[in-house]
Amino acid sequence: MKGIRDWVFGQLLSKSLASTGPLSGSGSFFSEEPVNEESDDPAHMAQLESSSPTSDTSCSSNCNQETGSPQSLEQVAADSYQPNHEVEVKKADSLTKIEDLRINFFRLLLRFGQSHDNLLVAKVLHRLHLAAAIRAGESNLKRVKVDGARTVAAEQEASGTPELNFSLRILVLGKTGVGKSATINSVFDQPKALTDAFRPATEHIKEVVGSINGVKVTFIDTPGFLPSSTSNLRRNRKIMLSVRRFIRKSPPDIVLFFERLDLINMGYCDFPLLKLMTEVFGNAVWFNTILVMTHGSSTPEGPTGYPISYESYVTQCTGLMQHYINQAVSDSKLENPVVLVENNPHCKKNLMGESVLPNGQVWKSHFLLFCICTKVLGDANTLLEFEGGIELGPLITPRVPSLPHLLSSFLKHRSTPCPGESEPDVDEILLSDADEEDDYDQLPPIRIMTKSQFEKLTKSQKKDYLDELDYRETLYLKKQLKEESRRRRERKLSGEENFGEDSNSDPQQASPEAVLLPDMAVPPSFDSDCTIHRYRCLVTSDQWLVRPVLDPHGWDHDVGFDGVNMETAIEIRKNVYASITGQMSKDKQDFSIQSECAAAYADPRGRTYSVGLDVQSSGKGTIYTVHSNTKLKNLKQNVTECGVSLTSFGNKYYVGTKLEDTMLVGKQLKFVVNAGQMRCSEQVAYGGTLEATLRGGDYPVRDDRISLSMSALSFKKEMVLGGGFQSEFRPVRGMRMAVNANLNSQNMGQVNIKISSSEHIEIALVSVFSIFKAILHKKMTENKNREVLEMG
């Protein structure tokens, strides 16, 4: 029963009226100072924070008397600092308070003329019903009576006693000129806030107080934000910081974010403003925010000149706004309620004189109903003492790497930084062929034909000629590999290392000179002040390779080089090797670095010990990984490898271990099996792979192979199985093809086919076909969307 209660609590308190996002933040986003808060001008801050409340004489002083109904959020926030507050709340009868809250809600519905059949009303009543059932300790929800609250509410509303203790405190945010002050005047049906169509009317924060049907309503009117730009960033931040300090004294129940419906389109460019609000107020500001779209009667013309459907236009605009809010919060599940507002005095009205939107909705009553429902749910959160309903981390929560991703990267095979070492199976294959007759030296000489002579041959003669050249090339490459393998074995036996000097070279030969690499291609639009200027890269004898990094997506008339890459592989001492690979990129805003450093000791008995450090930038943070591997050759055809790793990111540490075994069967068949785990705090991810590879007969000269693999990954009691197929071969002469396909138990996978050729240029027609198909599909999608908008 406890698990069911926890689930119901989550459903009750984490869902908004319109979606799965929580609608009331319980004021938790006003409790802490924002980080990196700028020092503001005291005079300017005093002007912004000066409060000039505009009180309504119709609201009596009895509005704030306590009559046994639930406390408002601002009272709870003030009392939260008292030592005995938690004890008093725990001793109170929560069921009675929830029942009083339900009675107050029914009284508000009667007072504002709202039906109990309304969808919003039904959602609030259902959640209050669940809360009462949980507090009553009943497993059967039907035992909690609801009809009694309606009867009591009707009797109290008819007699007028006790007086309804309910008030609304609403924070108003939005850009200047969107209609914040005009909406406040429309809600009160009288001018309470200054408005101006040509310049900002609200220059400082102020409270506008009034009464609607006996309910006290307080609007916190704020200065409007300026459009998103670099020059306006500082002013917008100052306004937000001032608002944050102002509302900390008395937190609001609801946040309204205003935007003009007629100015939202696909070119909406105020996402930086939404991101800035998230940074200053925290993510929780959006959890109890209602989007208010002013100029709600606007319906622009479609591409054909006819007005598009009102409902379709509203859905498109609100969806675009919600998309940017989700990006600002980094939560795709959040969905804010939307209210349409029309403050134009010439707006269409019904028989009762109420302003009506084009869809027939009376916007004022709908607006007040949303505010009341939001406040009631916020009070329910406070009464139920639900802790952790809205858990807020830092204002900017960095993305942390996932355990499955780290484990998959850790299980991948790493090559040891030994310049003179090769794969163990390569030496075994070459050693097994050492006793064979050296066919290349015994081949008769061949006459190399010119292009004109080759064209005179018949088709069969051309084929025989090319096959002979391929055969001779294969034998020559195999001879070169055998000689290199023989030299490695001799160095191991003699214990002498002669890197940088060939055994057959002249000892008096001078050290190699610097080699000029080919010129790097720069963008066609790059304008150089000196026409003979070139960016060059040199390969010198100091074993360091330094070259610039070209950004293919750079600006026009820019060279496009925004980073530098360095590589080296050296021998520190006998049997000790080190390698360093790094790349650094920097522009005006971002700086990123990727580096891999490794050192290895090759034991003459066949063992290899390595340790490494990887550094990688991730946003504004850096991921550090320390890893160590040990490779043991216990049998002639078997190699065992074990490794450990420690990854640090922020204040979290990830520890991983793995075990890998490689077994050779003959010259062409290879099996690799590995298993490992990655652990962080109390979470653990387990995984492993099994791979079988069949290589071509000319290996290692020709790298033709076919691989089949199976993988398993377990994380949070969920198992994911996967399979993969990889193949790389030469279908015809002059062409190379690679096929890669994988599929897992979650019906996710991909197929990748890559073809490269230096002779068959007709393969490029495949890309032309793909581009044409993509353009046609995009055109058809645009036409379909246009027809939907026109037809509604």
Coordinates of N, CA and C in Angstrom, one line a residue, residues 406 410 612-614 623-628 643-649 652-657 678-679:
L406 N 29.4 5.3 -20.7 CA 30.8 5.2 -20.2 C 31.3 3.8 -20.3
F410 N 34.3 2.2 -22.5 CA 35.4 1.6 -21.8 C 35.7 0.2 -22.3
G612 N 47.1 5.5 -18.8 CA 46.7 6.6 -19.6 C 45.8 7.6 -18.9
L613 N 45.8 8.8 -19.4 CA 44.9 9.9 -18.9 C 44.2 10.6 -20.1
D614 N 42.9 10.6 -20.1 CA 42.1 11.2 -21.1 C 41.4 12.5 -20.5
I623 N 35.8 16.4 -18.3 CA 35.8 15.0 -17.9 C 37.2 14.4 -17.9
Y624 N 37.6 13.9 -16.8 CA 38.9 13.3 -16.6 C 38.8 11.8 -16.5
T625 N 39.6 11.0 -17.2 CA 39.5 9.6 -17.1 C 41.0 9.1 -17.0
V626 N 41.2 8.3 -15.9 CA 42.5 7.6 -15.7 C 42.2 6.1 -15.9
H627 N 43.0 5.5 -16.8 CA 42.8 4.1 -17.1 C 44.1 3.3 -17.1
S628 N 44.0 2.0 -16.8 CA 45.2 1.2 -16.8 C 44.8 -0.2 -17.4
G643 N 41.6 -4.5 -17.3 CA 41.7 -3.0 -17.2 C 40.8 -2.4 -16.1
V644 N 41.2 -1.3 -15.6 CA 40.4 -0.5 -14.7 C 40.4 1.0 -15.2
S645 N 39.4 1.7 -14.7 CA 39.3 3.1 -15.1 C 38.6 3.9 -14.0
L646 N 39.0 5.2 -13.9 CA 38.4 6.1 -13.0 C 38.0 7.4 -13.7
T647 N 36.8 7.7 -13.8 CA 36.3 8.9 -14.5 C 35.8 9.9 -13.5
S648 N 36.2 11.1 -13.6 CA 35.7 12.2 -12.8 C 35.1 13.3 -13.6
F649 N 33.9 13.7 -13.1 CA 33.1 14.8 -13.8 C 32.4 15.5 -12.7
K652 N 31.2 13.9 -9.2 CA 30.9 12.5 -9.3 C 32.1 11.7 -9.8
Y653 N 32.2 10.4 -9.4 CA 33.3 9.6 -9.8 C 32.7 8.3 -10.3
Y654 N 33.2 7.8 -11.4 CA 32.8 6.5 -12.0 C 34.0 5.6 -12.1
V655 N 33.8 4.4 -11.5 CA 34.8 3.4 -11.5 C 34.4 2.2 -12.4
G656 N 35.3 1.8 -13.2 CA 35.0 0.7 -14.2 C 36.1 -0.4 -14.2
T657 N 35.7 -1.6 -14.4 CA 36.6 -2.7 -14.5 C 36.1 -3.6 -15.7
M678 N 30.5 -0.7 -14.7 CA 30.8 0.7 -14.4 C 29.9 1.1 -13.3
R679 N 30.5 1.7 -12.2 CA 29.8 1.9 -11.0 C 29.9 3.4 -10.6

